[in-house]
Tab-separated table of C-alpha atoms and ligand atoms in Angstrom:
chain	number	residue	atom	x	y	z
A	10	UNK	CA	0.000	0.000	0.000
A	11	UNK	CA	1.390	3.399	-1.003
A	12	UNK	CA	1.687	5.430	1.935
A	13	UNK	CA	1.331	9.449	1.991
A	14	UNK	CA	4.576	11.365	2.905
A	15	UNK	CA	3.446	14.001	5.406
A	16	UNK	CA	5.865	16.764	4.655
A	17	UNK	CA	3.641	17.441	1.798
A	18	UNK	CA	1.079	19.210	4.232
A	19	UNK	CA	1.147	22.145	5.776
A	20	UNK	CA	-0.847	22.014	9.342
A	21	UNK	CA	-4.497	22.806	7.260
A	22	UNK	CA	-3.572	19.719	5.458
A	23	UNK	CA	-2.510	17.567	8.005
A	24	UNK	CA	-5.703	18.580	9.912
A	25	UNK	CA	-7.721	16.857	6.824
A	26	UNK	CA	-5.684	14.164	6.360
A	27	UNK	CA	-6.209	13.160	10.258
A	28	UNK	CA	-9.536	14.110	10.020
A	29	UNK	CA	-9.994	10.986	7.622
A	30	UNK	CA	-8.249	9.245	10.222
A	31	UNK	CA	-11.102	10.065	12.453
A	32	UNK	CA	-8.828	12.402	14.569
A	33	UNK	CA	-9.014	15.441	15.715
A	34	UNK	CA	-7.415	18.835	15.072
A	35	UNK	CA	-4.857	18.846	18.096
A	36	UNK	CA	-3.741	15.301	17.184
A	37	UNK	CA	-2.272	16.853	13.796
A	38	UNK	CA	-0.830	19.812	15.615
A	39	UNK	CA	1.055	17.601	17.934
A	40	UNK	CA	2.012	15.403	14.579
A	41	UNK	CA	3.249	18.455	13.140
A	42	UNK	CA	5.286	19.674	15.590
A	43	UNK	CA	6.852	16.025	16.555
A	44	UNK	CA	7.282	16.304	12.675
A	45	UNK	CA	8.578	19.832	11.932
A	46	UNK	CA	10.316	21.059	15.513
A	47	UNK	CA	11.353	17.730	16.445
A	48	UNK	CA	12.360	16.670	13.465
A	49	UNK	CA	11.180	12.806	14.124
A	50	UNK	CA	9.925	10.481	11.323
A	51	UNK	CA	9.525	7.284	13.067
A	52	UNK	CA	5.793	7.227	14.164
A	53	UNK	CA	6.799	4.771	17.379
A	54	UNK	CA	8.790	7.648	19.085
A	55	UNK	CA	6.228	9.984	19.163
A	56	UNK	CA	4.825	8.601	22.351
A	57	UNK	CA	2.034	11.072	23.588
A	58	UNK	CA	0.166	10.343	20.505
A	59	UNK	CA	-2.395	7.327	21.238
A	60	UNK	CA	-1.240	3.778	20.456
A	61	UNK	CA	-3.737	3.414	17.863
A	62	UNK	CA	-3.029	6.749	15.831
A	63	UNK	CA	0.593	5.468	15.696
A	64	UNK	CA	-0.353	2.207	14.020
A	65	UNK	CA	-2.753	4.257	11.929
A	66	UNK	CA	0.173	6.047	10.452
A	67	UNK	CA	2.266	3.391	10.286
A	68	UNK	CA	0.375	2.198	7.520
A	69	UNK	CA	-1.107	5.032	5.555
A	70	UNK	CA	1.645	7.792	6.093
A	71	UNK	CA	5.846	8.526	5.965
A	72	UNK	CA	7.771	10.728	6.907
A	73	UNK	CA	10.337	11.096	3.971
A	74	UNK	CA	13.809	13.278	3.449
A	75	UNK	CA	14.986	13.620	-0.351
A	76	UNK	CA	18.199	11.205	-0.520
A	77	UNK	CA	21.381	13.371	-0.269
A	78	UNK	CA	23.614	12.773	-3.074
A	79	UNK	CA	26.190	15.146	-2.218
A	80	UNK	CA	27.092	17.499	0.539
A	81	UNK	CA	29.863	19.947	0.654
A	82	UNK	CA	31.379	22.740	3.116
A	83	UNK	CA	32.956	25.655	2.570
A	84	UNK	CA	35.796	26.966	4.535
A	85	UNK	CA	33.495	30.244	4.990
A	86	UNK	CA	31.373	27.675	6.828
A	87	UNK	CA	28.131	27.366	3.833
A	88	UNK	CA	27.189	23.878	3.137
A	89	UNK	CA	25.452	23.179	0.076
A	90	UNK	CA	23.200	20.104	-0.365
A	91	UNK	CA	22.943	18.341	-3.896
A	92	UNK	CA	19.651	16.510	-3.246
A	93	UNK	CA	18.054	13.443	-5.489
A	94	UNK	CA	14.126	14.228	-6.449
A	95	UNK	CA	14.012	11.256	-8.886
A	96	UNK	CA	14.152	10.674	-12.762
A	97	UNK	CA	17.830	11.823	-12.707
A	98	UNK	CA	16.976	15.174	-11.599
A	99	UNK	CA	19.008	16.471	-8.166
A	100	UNK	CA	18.459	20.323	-6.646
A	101	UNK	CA	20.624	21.999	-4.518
A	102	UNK	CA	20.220	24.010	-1.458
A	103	UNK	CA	22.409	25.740	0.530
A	104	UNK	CA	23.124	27.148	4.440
A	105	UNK	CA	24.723	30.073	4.733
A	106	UNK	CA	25.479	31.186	8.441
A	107	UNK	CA	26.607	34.599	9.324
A	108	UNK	CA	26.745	35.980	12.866
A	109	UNK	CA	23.777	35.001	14.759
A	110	UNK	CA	21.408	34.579	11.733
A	111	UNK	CA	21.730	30.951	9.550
A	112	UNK	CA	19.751	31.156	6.047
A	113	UNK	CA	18.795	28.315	4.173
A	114	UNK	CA	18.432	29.201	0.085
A	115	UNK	CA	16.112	26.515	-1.196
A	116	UNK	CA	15.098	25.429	-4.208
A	117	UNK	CA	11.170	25.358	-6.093
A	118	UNK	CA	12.168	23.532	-9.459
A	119	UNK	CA	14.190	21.363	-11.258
A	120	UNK	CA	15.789	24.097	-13.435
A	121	UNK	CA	13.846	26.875	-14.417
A	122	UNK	CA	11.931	27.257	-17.713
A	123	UNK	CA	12.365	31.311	-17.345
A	124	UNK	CA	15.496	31.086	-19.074
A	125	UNK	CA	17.789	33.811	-17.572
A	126	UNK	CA	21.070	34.733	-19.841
A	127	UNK	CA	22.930	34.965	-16.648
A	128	UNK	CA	21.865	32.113	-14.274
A	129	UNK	CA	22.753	28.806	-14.615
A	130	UNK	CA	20.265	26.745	-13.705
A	131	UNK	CA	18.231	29.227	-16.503
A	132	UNK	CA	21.007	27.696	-18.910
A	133	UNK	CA	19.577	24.015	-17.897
A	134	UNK	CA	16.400	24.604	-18.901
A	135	UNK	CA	13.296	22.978	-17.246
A	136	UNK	CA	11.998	19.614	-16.136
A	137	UNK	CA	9.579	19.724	-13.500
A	138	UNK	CA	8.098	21.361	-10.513
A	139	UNK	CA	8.968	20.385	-7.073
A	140	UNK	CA	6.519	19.109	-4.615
A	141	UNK	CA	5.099	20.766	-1.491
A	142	UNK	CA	7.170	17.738	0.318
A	143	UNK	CA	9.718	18.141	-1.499
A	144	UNK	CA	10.397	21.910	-0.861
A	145	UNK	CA	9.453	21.056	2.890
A	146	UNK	CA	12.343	18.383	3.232
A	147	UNK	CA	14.927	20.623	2.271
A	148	UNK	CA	14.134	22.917	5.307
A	149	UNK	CA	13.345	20.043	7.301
A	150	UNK	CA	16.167	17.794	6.912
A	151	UNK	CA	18.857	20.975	7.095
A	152	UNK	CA	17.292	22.004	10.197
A	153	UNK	CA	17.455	19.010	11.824
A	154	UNK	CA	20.874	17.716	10.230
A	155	UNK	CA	22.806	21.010	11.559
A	156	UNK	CA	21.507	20.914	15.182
A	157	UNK	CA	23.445	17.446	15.272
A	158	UNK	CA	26.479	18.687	13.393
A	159	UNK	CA	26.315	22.181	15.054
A	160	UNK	CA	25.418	20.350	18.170
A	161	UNK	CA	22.917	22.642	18.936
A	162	UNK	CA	19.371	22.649	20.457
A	163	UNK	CA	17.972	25.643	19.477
A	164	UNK	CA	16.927	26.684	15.906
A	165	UNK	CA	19.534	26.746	13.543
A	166	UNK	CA	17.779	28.102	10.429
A	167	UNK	CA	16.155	31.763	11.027
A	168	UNK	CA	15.573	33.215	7.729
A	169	UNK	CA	14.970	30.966	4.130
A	170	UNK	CA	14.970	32.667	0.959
A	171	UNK	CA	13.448	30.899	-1.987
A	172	UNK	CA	16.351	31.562	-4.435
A	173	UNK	CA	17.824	28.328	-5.361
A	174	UNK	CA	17.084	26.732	-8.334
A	175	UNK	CA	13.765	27.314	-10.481
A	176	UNK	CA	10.886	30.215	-10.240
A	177	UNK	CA	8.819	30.286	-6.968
A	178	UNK	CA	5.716	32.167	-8.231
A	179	UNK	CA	5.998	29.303	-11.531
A	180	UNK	CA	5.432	26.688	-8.989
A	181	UNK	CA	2.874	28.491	-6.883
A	182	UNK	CA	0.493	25.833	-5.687
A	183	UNK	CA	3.335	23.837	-4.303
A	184	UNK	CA	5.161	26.608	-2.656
A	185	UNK	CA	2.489	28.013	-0.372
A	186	UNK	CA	1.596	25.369	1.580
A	187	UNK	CA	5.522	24.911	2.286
A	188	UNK	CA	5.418	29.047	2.981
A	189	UNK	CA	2.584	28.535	5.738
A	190	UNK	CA	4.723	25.213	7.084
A	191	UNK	CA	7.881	27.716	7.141
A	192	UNK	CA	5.595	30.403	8.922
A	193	UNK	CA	4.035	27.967	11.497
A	194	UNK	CA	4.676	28.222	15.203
A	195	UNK	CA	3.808	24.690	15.350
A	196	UNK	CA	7.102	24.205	13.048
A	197	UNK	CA	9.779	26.553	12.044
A	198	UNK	CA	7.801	29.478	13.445
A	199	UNK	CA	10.065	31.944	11.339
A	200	UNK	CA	8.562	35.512	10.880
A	201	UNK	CA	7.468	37.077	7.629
A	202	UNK	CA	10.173	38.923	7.572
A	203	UNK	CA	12.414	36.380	7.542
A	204	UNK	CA	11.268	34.209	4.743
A	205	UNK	CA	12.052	36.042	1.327
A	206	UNK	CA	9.946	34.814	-1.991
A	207	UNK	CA	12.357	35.918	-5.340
A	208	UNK	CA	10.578	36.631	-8.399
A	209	UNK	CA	11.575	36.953	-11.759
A	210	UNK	CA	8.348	38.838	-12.030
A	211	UNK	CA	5.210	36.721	-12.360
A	212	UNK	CA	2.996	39.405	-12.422
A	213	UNK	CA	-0.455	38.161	-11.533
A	214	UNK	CA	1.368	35.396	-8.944
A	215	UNK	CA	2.845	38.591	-7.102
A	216	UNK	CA	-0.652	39.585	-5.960
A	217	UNK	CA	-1.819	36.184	-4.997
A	218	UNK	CA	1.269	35.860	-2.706
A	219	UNK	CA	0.034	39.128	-1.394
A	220	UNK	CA	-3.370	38.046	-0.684
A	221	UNK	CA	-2.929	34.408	0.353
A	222	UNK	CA	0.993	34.349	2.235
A	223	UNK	CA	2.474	37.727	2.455
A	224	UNK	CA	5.920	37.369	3.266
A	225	UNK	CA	9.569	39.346	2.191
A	226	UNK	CA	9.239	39.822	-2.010
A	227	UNK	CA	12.741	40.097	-3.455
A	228	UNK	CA	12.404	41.081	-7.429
A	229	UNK	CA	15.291	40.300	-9.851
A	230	UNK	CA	15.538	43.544	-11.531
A	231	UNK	CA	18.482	43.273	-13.295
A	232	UNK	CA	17.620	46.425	-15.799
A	233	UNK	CA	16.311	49.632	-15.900
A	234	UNK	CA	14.907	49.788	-19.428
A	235	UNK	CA	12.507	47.027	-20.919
A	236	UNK	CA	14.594	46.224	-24.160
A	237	UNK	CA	17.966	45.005	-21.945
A	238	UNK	CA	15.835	43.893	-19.701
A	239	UNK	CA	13.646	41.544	-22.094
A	240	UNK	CA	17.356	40.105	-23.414
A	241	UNK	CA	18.161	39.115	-19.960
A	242	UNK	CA	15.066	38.347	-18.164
A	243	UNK	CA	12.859	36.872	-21.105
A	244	UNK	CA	9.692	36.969	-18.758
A	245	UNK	CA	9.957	41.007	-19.171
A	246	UNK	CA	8.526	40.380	-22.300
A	247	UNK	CA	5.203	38.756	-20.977
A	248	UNK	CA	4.957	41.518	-17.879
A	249	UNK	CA	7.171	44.543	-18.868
A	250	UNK	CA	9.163	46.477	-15.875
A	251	UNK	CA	5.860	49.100	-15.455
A	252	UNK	CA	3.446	46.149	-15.310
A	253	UNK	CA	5.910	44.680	-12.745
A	254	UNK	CA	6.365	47.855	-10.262
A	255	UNK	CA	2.462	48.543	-10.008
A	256	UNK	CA	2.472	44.683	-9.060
A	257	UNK	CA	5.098	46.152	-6.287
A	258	UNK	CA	3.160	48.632	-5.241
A	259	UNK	CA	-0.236	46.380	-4.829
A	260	UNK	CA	1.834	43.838	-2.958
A	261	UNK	CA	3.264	46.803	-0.774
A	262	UNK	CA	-0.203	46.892	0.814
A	263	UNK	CA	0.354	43.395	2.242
A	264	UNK	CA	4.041	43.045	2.751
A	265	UNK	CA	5.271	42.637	6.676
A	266	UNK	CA	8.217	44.700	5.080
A	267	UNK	CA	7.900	48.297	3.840
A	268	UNK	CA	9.809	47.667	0.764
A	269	UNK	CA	10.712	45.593	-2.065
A	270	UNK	CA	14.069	44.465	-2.663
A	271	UNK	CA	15.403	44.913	-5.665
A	272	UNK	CA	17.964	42.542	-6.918
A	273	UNK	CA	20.484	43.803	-9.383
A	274	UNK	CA	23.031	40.814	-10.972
A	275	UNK	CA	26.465	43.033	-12.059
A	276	UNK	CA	27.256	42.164	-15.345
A	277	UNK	CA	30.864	43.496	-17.126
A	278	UNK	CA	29.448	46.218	-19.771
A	279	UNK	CA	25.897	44.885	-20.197
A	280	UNK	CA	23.632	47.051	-16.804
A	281	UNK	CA	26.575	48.148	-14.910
A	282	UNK	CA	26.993	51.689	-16.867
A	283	UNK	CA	26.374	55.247	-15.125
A	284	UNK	CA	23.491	55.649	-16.989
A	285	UNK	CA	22.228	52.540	-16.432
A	286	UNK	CA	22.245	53.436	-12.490
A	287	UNK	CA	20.541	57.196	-13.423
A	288	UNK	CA	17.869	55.118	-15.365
A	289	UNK	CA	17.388	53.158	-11.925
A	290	UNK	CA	17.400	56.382	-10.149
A	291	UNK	CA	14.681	58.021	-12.768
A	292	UNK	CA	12.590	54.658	-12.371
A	293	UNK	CA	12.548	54.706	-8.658
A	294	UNK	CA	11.832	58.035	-8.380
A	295	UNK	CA	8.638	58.453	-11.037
A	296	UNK	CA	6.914	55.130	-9.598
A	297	UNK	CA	7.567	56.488	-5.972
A	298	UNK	CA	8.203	53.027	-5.075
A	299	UNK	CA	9.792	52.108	-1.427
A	300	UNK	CA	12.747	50.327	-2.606
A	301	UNK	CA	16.232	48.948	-1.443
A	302	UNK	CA	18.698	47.706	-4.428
A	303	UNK	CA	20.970	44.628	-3.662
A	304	UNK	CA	23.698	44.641	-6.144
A	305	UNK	CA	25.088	41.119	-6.769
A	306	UNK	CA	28.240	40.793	-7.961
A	307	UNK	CA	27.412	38.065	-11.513
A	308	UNK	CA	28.977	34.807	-10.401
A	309	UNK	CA	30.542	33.624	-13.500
A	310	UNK	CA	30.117	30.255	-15.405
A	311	UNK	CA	31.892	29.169	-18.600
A	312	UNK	CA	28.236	29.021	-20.875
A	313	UNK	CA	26.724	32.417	-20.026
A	314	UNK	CA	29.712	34.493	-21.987
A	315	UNK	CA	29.372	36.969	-19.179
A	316	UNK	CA	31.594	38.208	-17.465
A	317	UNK	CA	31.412	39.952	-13.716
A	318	UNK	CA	32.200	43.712	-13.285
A	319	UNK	CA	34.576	45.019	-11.623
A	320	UNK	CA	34.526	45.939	-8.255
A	321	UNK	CA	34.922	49.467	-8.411
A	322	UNK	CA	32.434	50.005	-10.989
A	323	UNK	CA	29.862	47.753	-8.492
A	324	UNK	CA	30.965	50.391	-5.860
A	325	UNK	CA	30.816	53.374	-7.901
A	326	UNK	CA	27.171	52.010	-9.223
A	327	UNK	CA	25.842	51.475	-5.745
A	328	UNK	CA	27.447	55.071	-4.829
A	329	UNK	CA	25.234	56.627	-7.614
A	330	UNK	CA	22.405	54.973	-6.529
A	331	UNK	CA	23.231	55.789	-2.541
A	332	UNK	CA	24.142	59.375	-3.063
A	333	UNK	CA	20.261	59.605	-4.861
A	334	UNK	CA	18.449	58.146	-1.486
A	335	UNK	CA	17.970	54.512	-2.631
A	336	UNK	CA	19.544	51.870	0.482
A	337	UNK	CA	21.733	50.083	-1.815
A	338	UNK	CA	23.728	47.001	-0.384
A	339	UNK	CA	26.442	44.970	-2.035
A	340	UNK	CA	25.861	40.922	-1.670
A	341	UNK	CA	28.904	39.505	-0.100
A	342	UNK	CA	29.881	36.225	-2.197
A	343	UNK	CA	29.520	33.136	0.027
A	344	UNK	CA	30.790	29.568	-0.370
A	345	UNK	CA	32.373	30.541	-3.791
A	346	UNK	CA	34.659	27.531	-3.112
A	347	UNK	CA	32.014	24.988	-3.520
A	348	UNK	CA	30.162	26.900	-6.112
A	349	UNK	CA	27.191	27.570	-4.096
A	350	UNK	CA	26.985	31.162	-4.696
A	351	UNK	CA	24.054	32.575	-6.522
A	352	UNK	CA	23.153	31.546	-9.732
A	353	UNK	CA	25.886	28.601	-9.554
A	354	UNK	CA	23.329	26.302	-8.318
A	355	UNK	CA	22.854	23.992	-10.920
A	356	UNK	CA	21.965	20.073	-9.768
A	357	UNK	CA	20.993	18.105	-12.415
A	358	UNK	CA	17.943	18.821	-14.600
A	359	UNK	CA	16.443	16.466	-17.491
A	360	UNK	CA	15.528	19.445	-19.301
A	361	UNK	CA	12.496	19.155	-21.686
A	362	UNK	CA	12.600	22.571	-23.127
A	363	UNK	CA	15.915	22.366	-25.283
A	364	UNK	CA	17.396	25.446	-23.284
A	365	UNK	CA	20.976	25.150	-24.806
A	366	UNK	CA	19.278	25.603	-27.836
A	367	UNK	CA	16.958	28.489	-27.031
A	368	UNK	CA	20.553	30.432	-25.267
A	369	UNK	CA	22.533	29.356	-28.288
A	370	UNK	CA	19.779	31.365	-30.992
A	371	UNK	CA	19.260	34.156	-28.288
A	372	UNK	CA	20.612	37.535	-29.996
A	373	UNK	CA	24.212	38.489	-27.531
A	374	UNK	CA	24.000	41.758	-25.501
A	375	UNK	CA	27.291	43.818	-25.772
A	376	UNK	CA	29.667	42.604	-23.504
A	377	UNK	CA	32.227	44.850	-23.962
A	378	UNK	CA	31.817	48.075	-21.497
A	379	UNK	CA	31.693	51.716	-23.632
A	380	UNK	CA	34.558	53.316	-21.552
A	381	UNK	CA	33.733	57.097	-20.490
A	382	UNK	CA	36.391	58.734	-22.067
A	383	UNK	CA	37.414	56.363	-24.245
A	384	UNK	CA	36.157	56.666	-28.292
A	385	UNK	CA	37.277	52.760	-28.976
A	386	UNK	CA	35.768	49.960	-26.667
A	387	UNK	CA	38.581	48.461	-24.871
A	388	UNK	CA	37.339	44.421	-24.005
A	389	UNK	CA	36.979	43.872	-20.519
A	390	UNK	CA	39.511	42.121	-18.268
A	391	UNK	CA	38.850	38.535	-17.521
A	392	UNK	CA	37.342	37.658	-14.791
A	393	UNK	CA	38.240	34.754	-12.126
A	394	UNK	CA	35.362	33.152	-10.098
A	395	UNK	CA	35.959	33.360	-6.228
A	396	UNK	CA	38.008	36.317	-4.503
B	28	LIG	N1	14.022	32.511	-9.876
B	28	LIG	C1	14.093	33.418	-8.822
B	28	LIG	C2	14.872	32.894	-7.638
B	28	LIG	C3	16.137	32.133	-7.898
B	28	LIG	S1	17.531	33.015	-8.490
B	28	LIG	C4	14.658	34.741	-9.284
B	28	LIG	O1	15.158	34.813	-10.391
B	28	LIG	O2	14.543	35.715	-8.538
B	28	LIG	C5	18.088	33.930	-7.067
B	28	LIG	C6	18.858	35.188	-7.422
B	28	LIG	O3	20.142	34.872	-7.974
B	28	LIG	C7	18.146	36.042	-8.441
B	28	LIG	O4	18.174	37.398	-8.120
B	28	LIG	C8	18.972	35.778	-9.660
B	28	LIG	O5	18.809	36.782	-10.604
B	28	LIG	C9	20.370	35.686	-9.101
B	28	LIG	N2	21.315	35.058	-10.017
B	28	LIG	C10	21.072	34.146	-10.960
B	28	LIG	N3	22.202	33.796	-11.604
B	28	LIG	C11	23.196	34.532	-11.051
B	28	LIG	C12	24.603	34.595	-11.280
B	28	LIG	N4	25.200	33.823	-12.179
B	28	LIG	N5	25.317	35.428	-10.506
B	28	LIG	C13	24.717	36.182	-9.546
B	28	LIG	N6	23.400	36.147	-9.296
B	28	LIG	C14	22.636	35.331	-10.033
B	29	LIG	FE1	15.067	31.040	-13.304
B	29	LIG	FE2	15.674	32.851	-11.427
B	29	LIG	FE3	17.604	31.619	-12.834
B	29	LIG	FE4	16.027	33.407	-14.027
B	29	LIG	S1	17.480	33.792	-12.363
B	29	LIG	S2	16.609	31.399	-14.860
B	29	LIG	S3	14.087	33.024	-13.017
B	29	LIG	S4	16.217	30.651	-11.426
């Protein structure tokens, strides 16, 4: 008899499921938390629950991780987890600790059918959604694995951001219920603050979020004009950059944050140009919209033919955007040694959407930065990944 794994509910869902159990409510909130803040899986242990709910779940429901294929550490202490979700697809997630704050980036997809010029798991093209369960497991088992290794008892994992692989708001039905597990006091009991949703820009999935799980909304910018923009981010073309602030704005309204945070991928010559900043500047400034801009430096990988800019022109970019009232942040590069730093995440995807090919016909945006003064274009320097 196929059993049901229970990670795929959220406490609503365990509720029903016990219901047809003939239990009642507070028998799937204790579940749930022996499940979630616990972190147990074998029924017998969980020994204030009646004898005869235990054997009821031993036969109709699991409690199942996702088989880790790989796991590595960084010596900046980020562990990244390559993790099997069948068919010869694997997704990756990753903890990065800093101070007294530990985030876990986890994945929605296997690859992303978006398509990003940039990203590499955009580069793998797509092969399937991920499961409510099988989002849940990667926040359950890292939660529960790092109290051993960290030999800790308290919470290890106090803020998740959905940017591993794949697009969030393309997987939407599966992600919410994991949302409302990740929001739970019964379970991981993080705030709304603390769990981040990043969006390529699903337009009309940006206001459910806001009406059914408000949490942190990070939007991959990336741009400041629609035509770069649409070459990098090929979902622009579907909801253009005004569509996507007024979906902002609406989502404003519901946010447990007063602003959106912008993310801005630095790329050698293609959106890291003075004017490129001013156009952010104009942008922010006409739509009124409460804003802070998190500049990531591009991690590099050999497909893209991208390369990362240099670091003064990041600083002098987040300067211009600073000096016109826009909090502007740089992202520190974590666990470049095990290439587990944004965008490098790349598991393994069967992809069923020929991305190499779609990349390889993709027209090339300049690569080659228009220096200020200069009347030829000098090429860039190379770039080497890490620091
Ligand atoms: N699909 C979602 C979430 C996953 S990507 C999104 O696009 O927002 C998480 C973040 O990493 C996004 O801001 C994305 O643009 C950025 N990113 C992707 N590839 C990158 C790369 N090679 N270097 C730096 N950042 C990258
Ligand atoms: Fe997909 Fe995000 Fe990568 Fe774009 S950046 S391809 S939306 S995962």
């Amino acid at each position: 008899m196929t059993t049901v794994n229970l990670l795929e509910f959220d406490l609503d869902g365990l509720a029903a499921f016990c219901e047809k159990l003939g239990e009642k409510r507070f028998r799937a909130t204790q579940l749930f938390r022996w499940i979630h803040q616990r972190g147990a899986s074998d029924f017998a242990q969980m020994t204030d629950l009646a004898k005869s709910l235990r054997e009821k779940l031993a036969t109709t429901a699991r409690v199942e991780a996702l088989p880790v294929i790989t796991q590595h550490e960084s010596t900046d202490g980020t562990i990244k987890w390559l993790f099997d979700v069948g068919d010869g697809n694997a997704v990756e997630a990753v903890f990065i600790p800093e101070g007294d704050r530990g985030t876990l980036c986890v994945s929605s997809q296997a690859g992303c059918a978006v398509g990003c010029r940039f990203c590499s798991t955009g580069h793998q093209g797509f092969s399937r959604n991920l499961r409510t369960g099988e989002i849940t497991a990667q926040l359950w088992f890292a939660e529960h694995f790092l109290r051993q290794h960290l030999k800790r008892d308290d919470r290890v994992i106090s803020n998740v951001v959905m940017m591993g692989m794949g697009e969030p708001l393309q997987n939407y039905s599966a992600l919410v219920p994991s949302l409302r597990t990740m929001l739970d006091d019964n379970a991981y009991g993080l705030s709304r603050r603390r769990v981040t949703v990043s969006t390529s820009g699903v337009v009309p999935m940006i206001d459910r979020l806001g009406a059914d799980c408000p949490v942190a909304l990070a939007v991959s910018l990336h741009a400041p004009n629609d035509p770069l923009r649409d070459d990098l981010v090929p979902l622009n073309r579907k909801y253009p950059i005004a569509e996507l602030l007024e979906a902002c704005q609406r989502y404003l309204a519901h946010a447990p944050r007063d602003f959106i945070t912008f993310e801005y991928c630095m790329l050698d010559g293609v959106n890291d140009q003075p004017e490129h900043a001013q156009q952010l500047v104009e942008l922010v400034r006409s739509t009124g919209i409460s804003c802070k801009f998190n500049l990531i430096p591009f991690n590099p990988f050999p497909a893209s033919g991208l390369l990362r800019s240099p670091q003064p022109r990041v600083l002098a970019f987040a300067k211009a955007l600073s000096d016109a009232g826009i909090v502007t942040t740089v992202r520190k590069t974590r666990g470049d040694d095990i290439d587990a730093a944004c965008g490098q995440l790349a598991g393994d995807v069967k992809d069923r959407t020929h991305a190499a090919e779609r990349m390889a016909q993709r027209r090339t945006v300049v690569l080659h930065p228009v220096r200020a003064t200069a009347s030829k274009v000098s090429p860039a320097p190379p770039v080497t990944q890490g620091h």
